[in-house]
Amino acid sequence: MALFIRHTSASLTIQENADPSVLNDLITALGRLAPENGGWTHDTEGPDDMPAHIKTMLTASSLQIPVLNGELALGTWQAIYLIEHRSRSHRREIVLQFIGAGA
């Protein structure tokens, strides 16, 4: 199965799902790598515009996950996350495509 997010300021990732603090720490790390006050010149949609693009570049716009026996073959502690990199929420679209043959 393939997932693709049709945006340049949000991304997809697979990360630990057992402890919510992992996701908080990942968001904190991305904020440190691309802060809003980084002196960016691209700010057409506000101060979070360019940092959102950088955060997307550091993560992923597409994922491929095997499907085995009709279920996603994620690891025990894994989950799929859509990460919003803008300060306010936006409408997002994800394209889902199943690849291969059924059993």
mmCIF file of N, CA, C and O in Angstrom:
data_model
loop_
_atom_site.group_PDB
_atom_site.id
_atom_site.type_symbol
_atom_site.label_atom_id
_atom_site.label_comp_id
_atom_site.label_asym_id
_atom_site.label_seq_id
_atom_site.Cartn_x
_atom_site.Cartn_y
_atom_site.Cartn_z
ATOM 1 N N MET A 1 0.847 -1.159 0.000
ATOM 2 C CA MET A 1 0.000 0.000 0.000
ATOM 3 C C MET A 1 0.899 1.229 0.000
ATOM 4 O O MET A 1 1.911 1.254 0.690
ATOM 5 N N ALA A 2 0.520 2.207 -0.773
ATOM 6 C CA ALA A 2 1.262 3.459 -0.819
ATOM 7 C C ALA A 2 0.352 4.595 -0.364
ATOM 8 O O ALA A 2 -0.830 4.635 -0.704
ATOM 9 N N LEU A 3 0.919 5.510 0.422
ATOM 10 C CA LEU A 3 0.232 6.717 0.865
ATOM 11 C C LEU A 3 1.021 7.909 0.357
ATOM 12 O O LEU A 3 2.258 7.898 0.390
ATOM 13 N N PHE A 4 0.326 8.934 -0.095
ATOM 14 C CA PHE A 4 0.971 10.150 -0.580
ATOM 15 C C PHE A 4 0.160 11.350 -0.120
ATOM 16 O O PHE A 4 -1.058 11.390 -0.317
ATOM 17 N N ILE A 5 0.808 12.323 0.513
ATOM 18 C CA ILE A 5 0.122 13.543 0.929
ATOM 19 C C ILE A 5 0.369 14.620 -0.119
ATOM 20 O O ILE A 5 1.497 14.839 -0.539
ATOM 21 N N ARG A 6 -0.705 15.256 -0.547
ATOM 22 C CA ARG A 6 -0.647 16.198 -1.668
ATOM 23 C C ARG A 6 -0.415 17.633 -1.197
ATOM 24 O O ARG A 6 -1.118 18.551 -1.626
ATOM 25 N N HIS A 7 0.581 17.818 -0.344
ATOM 26 C CA HIS A 7 0.841 19.146 0.215
ATOM 27 C C HIS A 7 2.334 19.316 0.485
ATOM 28 O O HIS A 7 3.048 18.327 0.663
ATOM 29 N N THR A 8 2.784 20.565 0.558
ATOM 30 C CA THR A 8 4.194 20.842 0.833
ATOM 31 C C THR A 8 4.432 21.396 2.229
ATOM 32 O O THR A 8 5.534 21.800 2.563
ATOM 33 N N SER A 9 3.406 21.395 3.063
ATOM 34 C CA SER A 9 3.569 21.899 4.427
ATOM 35 C C SER A 9 2.969 20.955 5.465
ATOM 36 O O SER A 9 2.627 21.360 6.568
ATOM 37 N N ALA A 10 2.870 19.685 5.108
ATOM 38 C CA ALA A 10 2.464 18.621 6.022
ATOM 39 C C ALA A 10 3.157 17.362 5.521
ATOM 40 O O ALA A 10 3.579 17.296 4.369
ATOM 41 N N SER A 11 3.297 16.376 6.393
ATOM 42 C CA SER A 11 4.025 15.182 5.974
ATOM 43 C C SER A 11 3.485 13.938 6.654
ATOM 44 O O SER A 11 2.633 14.005 7.536
ATOM 45 N N LEU A 12 4.021 12.809 6.213
ATOM 46 C CA LEU A 12 3.665 11.508 6.774
ATOM 47 C C LEU A 12 4.903 10.900 7.409
ATOM 48 O O LEU A 12 6.025 11.107 6.939
ATOM 49 N N THR A 13 4.704 10.135 8.445
ATOM 50 C CA THR A 13 5.822 9.424 9.061
ATOM 51 C C THR A 13 5.301 8.183 9.764
ATOM 52 O O THR A 13 4.120 8.090 10.089
ATOM 53 N N ILE A 14 6.187 7.241 9.966
ATOM 54 C CA ILE A 14 5.901 6.068 10.795
ATOM 55 C C ILE A 14 6.771 6.203 12.030
ATOM 56 O O ILE A 14 7.988 6.359 11.916
ATOM 57 N N GLN A 15 6.142 6.171 13.180
ATOM 58 C CA GLN A 15 6.880 6.332 14.428
ATOM 59 C C GLN A 15 6.244 5.502 15.533
ATOM 60 O O GLN A 15 5.187 4.906 15.350
ATOM 61 N N GLU A 16 6.884 5.527 16.685
ATOM 62 C CA GLU A 16 6.399 4.792 17.845
ATOM 63 C C GLU A 16 5.016 5.278 18.250
ATOM 64 O O GLU A 16 4.726 6.470 18.228
ATOM 65 N N ASN A 17 4.177 4.332 18.648
ATOM 66 C CA ASN A 17 2.807 4.635 19.030
ATOM 67 C C ASN A 17 2.532 4.277 20.491
ATOM 68 O O ASN A 17 1.430 4.442 20.968
ATOM 69 N N ALA A 18 3.525 3.786 21.219
ATOM 70 C CA ALA A 18 3.296 3.331 22.586
ATOM 71 C C ALA A 18 3.309 4.474 23.592
ATOM 72 O O ALA A 18 2.574 4.441 24.571
ATOM 73 N N ASP A 19 4.131 5.475 23.363
ATOM 74 C CA ASP A 19 4.291 6.567 24.312
ATOM 75 C C ASP A 19 4.057 7.894 23.593
ATOM 76 O O ASP A 19 4.820 8.253 22.695
ATOM 77 N N PRO A 20 3.013 8.650 23.957
ATOM 78 C CA PRO A 20 2.694 9.910 23.273
ATOM 79 C C PRO A 20 3.821 10.941 23.354
ATOM 80 O O PRO A 20 3.904 11.831 22.520
ATOM 81 N N SER A 21 4.715 10.812 24.321
ATOM 82 C CA SER A 21 5.794 11.790 24.444
ATOM 83 C C SER A 21 6.769 11.696 23.270
ATOM 84 O O SER A 21 7.460 12.661 22.955
ATOM 85 N N VAL A 22 6.823 10.550 22.585
ATOM 86 C CA VAL A 22 7.688 10.412 21.409
ATOM 87 C C VAL A 22 7.264 11.400 20.337
ATOM 88 O O VAL A 22 8.098 12.130 19.779
ATOM 89 N N LEU A 23 5.984 11.461 20.035
ATOM 90 C CA LEU A 23 5.500 12.383 19.013
ATOM 91 C C LEU A 23 5.744 13.832 19.431
ATOM 92 O O LEU A 23 6.157 14.659 18.611
ATOM 93 N N ASN A 24 5.526 14.146 20.698
ATOM 94 C CA ASN A 24 5.808 15.503 21.193
ATOM 95 C C ASN A 24 7.275 15.861 21.003
ATOM 96 O O ASN A 24 7.607 16.969 20.579
ATOM 97 N N ASP A 25 8.167 14.921 21.314
ATOM 98 C CA ASP A 25 9.600 15.175 21.162
ATOM 99 C C ASP A 25 9.987 15.338 19.695
ATOM 100 O O ASP A 25 10.856 16.155 19.362
ATOM 101 N N LEU A 26 9.365 14.570 18.805
ATOM 102 C CA LEU A 26 9.657 14.713 17.380
ATOM 103 C C LEU A 26 9.226 16.082 16.868
ATOM 104 O O LEU A 26 9.951 16.734 16.098
ATOM 105 N N ILE A 27 8.067 16.547 17.292
ATOM 106 C CA ILE A 27 7.586 17.872 16.897
ATOM 107 C C ILE A 27 8.525 18.951 17.441
ATOM 108 O O ILE A 27 8.850 19.921 16.750
ATOM 109 N N THR A 28 8.993 18.776 18.681
ATOM 110 C CA THR A 28 9.946 19.715 19.275
ATOM 111 C C THR A 28 11.238 19.748 18.463
ATOM 112 O O THR A 28 11.781 20.819 18.178
ATOM 113 N N ALA A 29 11.743 18.579 18.077
ATOM 114 C CA ALA A 29 12.980 18.507 17.298
ATOM 115 C C ALA A 29 12.821 19.216 15.956
ATOM 116 O O ALA A 29 13.710 19.978 15.535
ATOM 117 N N LEU A 30 11.690 18.986 15.264
ATOM 118 C CA LEU A 30 11.463 19.661 13.985
ATOM 119 C C LEU A 30 11.392 21.175 14.170
ATOM 120 O O LEU A 30 11.893 21.933 13.334
ATOM 121 N N GLY A 31 10.787 21.615 15.264
ATOM 122 C CA GLY A 31 10.708 23.045 15.555
ATOM 123 C C GLY A 31 12.078 23.656 15.791
ATOM 124 O O GLY A 31 12.334 24.806 15.416
ATOM 125 N N ARG A 32 12.981 22.898 16.385
ATOM 126 C CA ARG A 32 14.350 23.386 16.600
ATOM 127 C C ARG A 32 15.137 23.439 15.292
ATOM 128 O O ARG A 32 15.971 24.315 15.098
ATOM 129 N N LEU A 33 14.879 22.479 14.402
ATOM 130 C CA LEU A 33 15.595 22.436 13.129
ATOM 131 C C LEU A 33 15.121 23.517 12.155
ATOM 132 O O LEU A 33 15.899 23.993 11.320
ATOM 133 N N ALA A 34 13.854 23.890 12.242
ATOM 134 C CA ALA A 34 13.286 24.900 11.343
ATOM 135 C C ALA A 34 12.368 25.825 12.131
ATOM 136 O O ALA A 34 11.145 25.760 12.014
ATOM 137 N N PRO A 35 12.944 26.711 12.951
ATOM 138 C CA PRO A 35 12.114 27.615 13.769
ATOM 139 C C PRO A 35 11.465 28.714 12.930
ATOM 140 O O PRO A 35 11.980 29.085 11.864
ATOM 141 N N GLU A 36 10.347 29.216 13.402
ATOM 142 C CA GLU A 36 9.648 30.294 12.691
ATOM 143 C C GLU A 36 10.490 31.558 12.604
ATOM 144 O O GLU A 36 10.382 32.305 11.652
ATOM 145 N N ASN A 37 11.329 31.794 13.581
ATOM 146 C CA ASN A 37 12.140 33.015 13.596
ATOM 147 C C ASN A 37 13.532 32.774 13.012
ATOM 148 O O ASN A 37 14.505 33.370 13.444
ATOM 149 N N GLY A 38 13.621 31.929 11.991
ATOM 150 C CA GLY A 38 14.911 31.563 11.404
ATOM 151 C C GLY A 38 15.438 32.532 10.353
ATOM 152 O O GLY A 38 16.453 32.250 9.716
ATOM 153 N N GLY A 39 14.762 33.648 10.139
ATOM 154 C CA GLY A 39 15.219 34.611 9.149
ATOM 155 C C GLY A 39 14.917 34.212 7.718
ATOM 156 O O GLY A 39 15.615 34.611 6.785
ATOM 157 N N TRP A 40 13.869 33.446 7.521
ATOM 158 C CA TRP A 40 13.500 32.966 6.193
ATOM 159 C C TRP A 40 12.980 34.105 5.329
ATOM 160 O O TRP A 40 12.336 35.023 5.819
ATOM 161 N N THR A 41 13.226 34.042 4.036
ATOM 162 C CA THR A 41 12.698 35.068 3.129
ATOM 163 C C THR A 41 11.333 34.695 2.580
ATOM 164 O O THR A 41 10.549 35.581 2.245
ATOM 165 N N HIS A 42 11.035 33.395 2.480
ATOM 166 C CA HIS A 42 9.724 32.970 1.980
ATOM 167 C C HIS A 42 8.740 32.955 3.146
ATOM 168 O O HIS A 42 8.794 32.098 4.018
ATOM 169 N N ASP A 43 7.858 33.945 3.156
ATOM 170 C CA ASP A 43 6.857 34.050 4.225
ATOM 171 C C ASP A 43 5.515 34.501 3.667
ATOM 172 O O ASP A 43 4.749 35.187 4.335
ATOM 173 N N THR A 44 5.220 34.084 2.437
ATOM 174 C CA THR A 44 4.015 34.505 1.738
ATOM 175 C C THR A 44 2.752 34.254 2.558
ATOM 176 O O THR A 44 1.852 35.080 2.587
ATOM 177 N N GLU A 45 2.696 33.113 3.248
ATOM 178 C CA GLU A 45 1.500 32.763 4.028
ATOM 179 C C GLU A 45 1.732 32.917 5.531
ATOM 180 O O GLU A 45 0.983 32.366 6.323
ATOM 181 N N GLY A 46 2.754 33.622 5.925
ATOM 182 C CA GLY A 46 3.019 33.852 7.333
ATOM 183 C C GLY A 46 4.364 33.298 7.774
ATOM 184 O O GLY A 46 5.075 32.650 6.994
ATOM 185 N N PRO A 47 4.738 33.542 9.030
ATOM 186 C CA PRO A 47 6.060 33.135 9.519
ATOM 187 C C PRO A 47 6.259 31.621 9.611
ATOM 188 O O PRO A 47 7.387 31.154 9.701
ATOM 189 N N ASP A 48 5.171 30.855 9.548
ATOM 190 C CA ASP A 48 5.303 29.388 9.606
ATOM 191 C C ASP A 48 5.412 28.768 8.210
ATOM 192 O O ASP A 48 5.552 27.555 8.073
ATOM 193 N N ASP A 49 5.402 29.603 7.153
ATOM 194 C CA ASP A 49 5.375 29.099 5.781
ATOM 195 C C ASP A 49 6.653 28.332 5.414
ATOM 196 O O ASP A 49 6.605 27.138 5.105
ATOM 197 N N MET A 50 7.811 28.977 5.445
ATOM 198 C CA MET A 50 9.054 28.299 5.070
ATOM 199 C C MET A 50 9.441 27.209 6.052
ATOM 200 O O MET A 50 9.862 26.122 5.636
ATOM 201 N N PRO A 51 9.301 27.420 7.375
ATOM 202 C CA PRO A 51 9.604 26.318 8.291
ATOM 203 C C PRO A 51 8.788 25.062 7.991
ATOM 204 O O PRO A 51 9.291 23.946 8.096
ATOM 205 N N ALA A 52 7.525 25.236 7.569
ATOM 206 C CA ALA A 52 6.686 24.083 7.233
ATOM 207 C C ALA A 52 7.260 23.327 6.040
ATOM 208 O O ALA A 52 7.283 22.092 6.030
ATOM 209 N N HIS A 53 7.765 24.057 5.039
ATOM 210 C CA HIS A 53 8.354 23.402 3.873
ATOM 211 C C HIS A 53 9.624 22.634 4.253
ATOM 212 O O HIS A 53 9.857 21.523 3.768
ATOM 213 N N ILE A 54 10.432 23.214 5.115
ATOM 214 C CA ILE A 54 11.666 22.542 5.543
ATOM 215 C C ILE A 54 11.338 21.279 6.335
ATOM 216 O O ILE A 54 11.949 20.227 6.138
ATOM 217 N N LYS A 55 10.360 21.363 7.230
ATOM 218 C CA LYS A 55 9.968 20.197 8.026
ATOM 219 C C LYS A 55 9.456 19.073 7.133
ATOM 220 O O LYS A 55 9.720 17.892 7.384
ATOM 221 N N THR A 56 8.724 19.431 6.082
ATOM 222 C CA THR A 56 8.257 18.418 5.130
ATOM 223 C C THR A 56 9.439 17.775 4.416
ATOM 224 O O THR A 56 9.472 16.563 4.213
ATOM 225 N N MET A 57 10.428 18.582 4.050
ATOM 226 C CA MET A 57 11.613 18.059 3.378
ATOM 227 C C MET A 57 12.369 17.079 4.282
ATOM 228 O O MET A 57 12.931 16.092 3.808
ATOM 229 N N LEU A 58 12.352 17.316 5.583
ATOM 230 C CA LEU A 58 13.061 16.460 6.537
ATOM 231 C C LEU A 58 12.301 15.181 6.874
ATOM 232 O O LEU A 58 12.874 14.253 7.441
ATOM 233 N N THR A 59 11.031 15.132 6.557
ATOM 234 C CA THR A 59 10.214 13.955 6.858
ATOM 235 C C THR A 59 9.865 13.260 5.544
ATOM 236 O O THR A 59 10.762 12.917 4.800
ATOM 237 N N ALA A 60 8.604 13.022 5.243
ATOM 238 C CA ALA A 60 8.260 12.299 4.017
ATOM 239 C C ALA A 60 6.911 12.751 3.487
ATOM 240 O O ALA A 60 6.011 13.100 4.245
ATOM 241 N N SER A 61 6.787 12.726 2.159
ATOM 242 C CA SER A 61 5.495 13.012 1.544
ATOM 243 C C SER A 61 4.805 11.727 1.088
ATOM 244 O O SER A 61 3.650 11.755 0.692
ATOM 245 N N SER A 62 5.538 10.604 1.158
ATOM 246 C CA SER A 62 4.922 9.332 0.800
ATOM 247 C C SER A 62 5.500 8.201 1.648
ATOM 248 O O SER A 62 6.620 8.281 2.131
ATOM 249 N N LEU A 63 4.691 7.173 1.817
ATOM 250 C CA LEU A 63 5.095 5.982 2.572
ATOM 251 C C LEU A 63 4.628 4.750 1.815
ATOM 252 O O LEU A 63 3.596 4.778 1.150
ATOM 253 N N GLN A 64 5.368 3.680 1.955
ATOM 254 C CA GLN A 64 4.932 2.387 1.433
ATOM 255 C C GLN A 64 4.903 1.411 2.599
ATOM 256 O O GLN A 64 5.879 1.278 3.329
ATOM 257 N N ILE A 65 3.762 0.764 2.784
ATOM 258 C CA ILE A 65 3.573 -0.183 3.875
ATOM 259 C C ILE A 65 3.066 -1.492 3.298
ATOM 260 O O ILE A 65 2.048 -1.500 2.600
ATOM 261 N N PRO A 66 3.750 -2.594 3.566
ATOM 262 C CA PRO A 66 3.242 -3.875 3.077
ATOM 263 C C PRO A 66 1.911 -4.233 3.743
ATOM 264 O O PRO A 66 1.659 -3.873 4.894
ATOM 265 N N VAL A 67 1.074 -4.931 3.002
ATOM 266 C CA VAL A 67 -0.183 -5.451 3.529
ATOM 267 C C VAL A 67 -0.063 -6.972 3.488
ATOM 268 O O VAL A 67 0.152 -7.557 2.434
ATOM 269 N N LEU A 68 -0.162 -7.599 4.648
ATOM 270 C CA LEU A 68 -0.067 -9.057 4.745
ATOM 271 C C LEU A 68 -1.345 -9.604 5.347
ATOM 272 O O LEU A 68 -1.776 -9.146 6.407
ATOM 273 N N ASN A 69 -1.964 -10.529 4.668
ATOM 274 C CA ASN A 69 -3.221 -11.129 5.134
ATOM 275 C C ASN A 69 -4.278 -10.073 5.436
ATOM 276 O O ASN A 69 -5.004 -10.157 6.419
ATOM 277 N N GLY A 70 -4.319 -9.033 4.595
ATOM 278 C CA GLY A 70 -5.337 -7.999 4.730
ATOM 279 C C GLY A 70 -5.079 -6.960 5.803
ATOM 280 O O GLY A 70 -5.940 -6.133 6.071
ATOM 281 N N GLU A 71 -3.895 -6.968 6.433
ATOM 282 C CA GLU A 71 -3.575 -5.994 7.484
ATOM 283 C C GLU A 71 -2.251 -5.314 7.201
ATOM 284 O O GLU A 71 -1.345 -5.915 6.603
ATOM 285 N N LEU A 72 -2.141 -4.058 7.647
ATOM 286 C CA LEU A 72 -0.873 -3.354 7.504
ATOM 287 C C LEU A 72 0.203 -4.090 8.295
ATOM 288 O O LEU A 72 -0.020 -4.459 9.445
ATOM 289 N N ALA A 73 1.356 -4.274 7.693
ATOM 290 C CA ALA A 73 2.437 -5.020 8.335
ATOM 291 C C ALA A 73 3.359 -4.077 9.110
ATOM 292 O O ALA A 73 4.577 -4.089 8.950
ATOM 293 N N LEU A 74 2.751 -3.279 9.971
ATOM 294 C CA LEU A 74 3.529 -2.380 10.822
ATOM 295 C C LEU A 74 4.100 -3.162 11.995
ATOM 296 O O LEU A 74 3.539 -4.173 12.409
ATOM 297 N N GLY A 75 5.200 -2.654 12.549
ATOM 298 C CA GLY A 75 5.775 -3.268 13.735
ATOM 299 C C GLY A 75 4.878 -3.059 14.942
ATOM 300 O O GLY A 75 3.958 -2.229 14.935
ATOM 301 N N THR A 76 5.160 -3.780 15.995
ATOM 302 C CA THR A 76 4.342 -3.747 17.211
ATOM 303 C C THR A 76 4.102 -2.334 17.716
ATOM 304 O O THR A 76 2.994 -1.994 18.118
ATOM 305 N N TRP A 77 5.109 -1.481 17.692
ATOM 306 C CA TRP A 77 5.005 -0.152 18.286
ATOM 307 C C TRP A 77 4.828 0.948 17.243
ATOM 308 O O TRP A 77 4.864 2.125 17.572
ATOM 309 N N GLN A 78 4.642 0.580 15.981
ATOM 310 C CA GLN A 78 4.573 1.577 14.916
ATOM 311 C C GLN A 78 3.147 2.047 14.624
ATOM 312 O O GLN A 78 2.196 1.281 14.735
ATOM 313 N N ALA A 79 3.062 3.308 14.196
ATOM 314 C CA ALA A 79 1.808 3.894 13.729
ATOM 315 C C ALA A 79 2.135 4.892 12.626
ATOM 316 O O ALA A 79 3.253 5.408 12.545
ATOM 317 N N ILE A 80 1.161 5.163 11.788
ATOM 318 C CA ILE A 80 1.305 6.150 10.721
ATOM 319 C C ILE A 80 0.750 7.470 11.240
ATOM 320 O O ILE A 80 -0.350 7.523 11.783
ATOM 321 N N TYR A 81 1.526 8.534 11.062
ATOM 322 C CA TYR A 81 1.102 9.858 11.500
ATOM 323 C C TYR A 81 1.115 10.836 10.338
ATOM 324 O O TYR A 81 2.026 10.825 9.515
ATOM 325 N N LEU A 82 0.118 11.690 10.295
ATOM 326 C CA LEU A 82 0.133 12.871 9.447
ATOM 327 C C LEU A 82 0.585 14.002 10.350
ATOM 328 O O LEU A 82 -0.025 14.250 11.391
ATOM 329 N N ILE A 83 1.656 14.676 9.965
ATOM 330 C CA ILE A 83 2.175 15.775 10.781
ATOM 331 C C ILE A 83 1.835 17.093 10.093
ATOM 332 O O ILE A 83 2.242 17.333 8.952
ATOM 333 N N GLU A 84 1.097 17.928 10.779
ATOM 334 C CA GLU A 84 0.761 19.265 10.287
ATOM 335 C C GLU A 84 1.891 20.201 10.703
ATOM 336 O O GLU A 84 2.194 20.320 11.879
ATOM 337 N N HIS A 85 2.527 20.857 9.724
ATOM 338 C CA HIS A 85 3.656 21.738 10.019
ATOM 339 C C HIS A 85 3.276 23.213 10.068
ATOM 340 O O HIS A 85 4.139 24.049 10.321
ATOM 341 N N ARG A 86 2.025 23.522 9.844
ATOM 342 C CA ARG A 86 1.577 24.917 9.927
ATOM 343 C C ARG A 86 0.999 25.171 11.309
ATOM 344 O O ARG A 86 0.542 24.263 11.998
ATOM 345 N N SER A 87 1.000 26.430 11.722
ATOM 346 C CA SER A 87 0.498 26.796 13.053
ATOM 347 C C SER A 87 -0.997 26.558 13.185
ATOM 348 O O SER A 87 -1.482 26.172 14.244
ATOM 349 N N ARG A 88 -1.736 26.793 12.118
ATOM 350 C CA ARG A 88 -3.173 26.522 12.149
ATOM 351 C C ARG A 88 -3.452 25.352 11.212
ATOM 352 O O ARG A 88 -2.733 25.124 10.245
ATOM 353 N N SER A 89 -4.489 24.620 11.498
ATOM 354 C CA SER A 89 -4.788 23.424 10.701
ATOM 355 C C SER A 89 -5.281 23.807 9.307
ATOM 356 O O SER A 89 -5.831 24.878 9.093
ATOM 357 N N HIS A 90 -5.038 22.925 8.372
ATOM 358 C CA HIS A 90 -5.458 23.074 6.988
ATOM 359 C C HIS A 90 -6.158 21.797 6.554
ATOM 360 O O HIS A 90 -5.939 20.733 7.133
ATOM 361 N N ARG A 91 -6.954 21.899 5.519
ATOM 362 C CA ARG A 91 -7.556 20.704 4.930
ATOM 363 C C ARG A 91 -6.452 19.965 4.174
ATOM 364 O O ARG A 91 -5.714 20.564 3.388
ATOM 365 N N ARG A 92 -6.333 18.666 4.408
ATOM 366 C CA ARG A 92 -5.274 17.860 3.793
ATOM 367 C C ARG A 92 -5.870 16.694 3.024
ATOM 368 O O ARG A 92 -6.908 16.159 3.415
ATOM 369 N N GLU A 93 -5.200 16.308 1.951
ATOM 370 C CA GLU A 93 -5.631 15.168 1.136
ATOM 371 C C GLU A 93 -4.516 14.138 1.095
ATOM 372 O O GLU A 93 -3.355 14.481 0.884
ATOM 373 N N ILE A 94 -4.890 12.886 1.284
ATOM 374 C CA ILE A 94 -3.949 11.781 1.180
ATOM 375 C C ILE A 94 -4.455 10.837 0.098
ATOM 376 O O ILE A 94 -5.627 10.475 0.082
ATOM 377 N N VAL A 95 -3.564 10.471 -0.798
ATOM 378 C CA VAL A 95 -3.883 9.508 -1.840
ATOM 379 C C VAL A 95 -3.436 8.138 -1.337
ATOM 380 O O VAL A 95 -2.315 7.973 -0.867
ATOM 381 N N LEU A 96 -4.316 7.167 -1.421
ATOM 382 C CA LEU A 96 -4.053 5.800 -0.996
ATOM 383 C C LEU A 96 -4.118 4.911 -2.235
ATOM 384 O O LEU A 96 -5.082 4.978 -2.997
ATOM 385 N N GLN A 97 -3.082 4.114 -2.432
ATOM 386 C CA GLN A 97 -3.058 3.219 -3.583
ATOM 387 C C GLN A 97 -2.610 1.836 -3.150
ATOM 388 O O GLN A 97 -1.585 1.671 -2.480
ATOM 389 N N PHE A 98 -3.403 0.841 -3.515
ATOM 390 C CA PHE A 98 -3.019 -0.549 -3.252
ATOM 391 C C PHE A 98 -2.281 -1.065 -4.476
ATOM 392 O O PHE A 98 -2.744 -0.903 -5.598
ATOM 393 N N ILE A 99 -1.138 -1.666 -4.243
ATOM 394 C CA ILE A 99 -0.280 -2.137 -5.322
ATOM 395 C C ILE A 99 -0.148 -3.660 -5.190
ATOM 396 O O ILE A 99 0.000 -4.180 -4.087
ATOM 397 N N GLY A 100 -0.199 -4.352 -6.295
ATOM 398 C CA GLY A 100 -0.003 -5.797 -6.259
ATOM 399 C C GLY A 100 -1.298 -6.552 -6.457
ATOM 400 O O GLY A 100 -2.343 -5.990 -6.755
ATOM 401 N N ALA A 101 -1.216 -7.846 -6.249
ATOM 402 C CA ALA A 101 -2.369 -8.730 -6.466
ATOM 403 C C ALA A 101 -2.891 -9.258 -5.156
ATOM 404 O O ALA A 101 -2.134 -9.456 -4.204
ATOM 405 N N GLY A 102 -4.168 -9.497 -5.099
ATOM 406 C CA GLY A 102 -4.790 -10.101 -3.920
ATOM 407 C C GLY A 102 -4.493 -11.584 -3.853
ATOM 408 O O GLY A 102 -4.093 -12.207 -4.827
ATOM 409 N N ALA A 103 -4.699 -12.154 -2.691
ATOM 410 C CA ALA A 103 -4.428 -13.586 -2.507
ATOM 411 C C ALA A 103 -5.536 -14.438 -3.072
ATOM 412 O O ALA A 103 -6.645 -14.081 -3.206
#
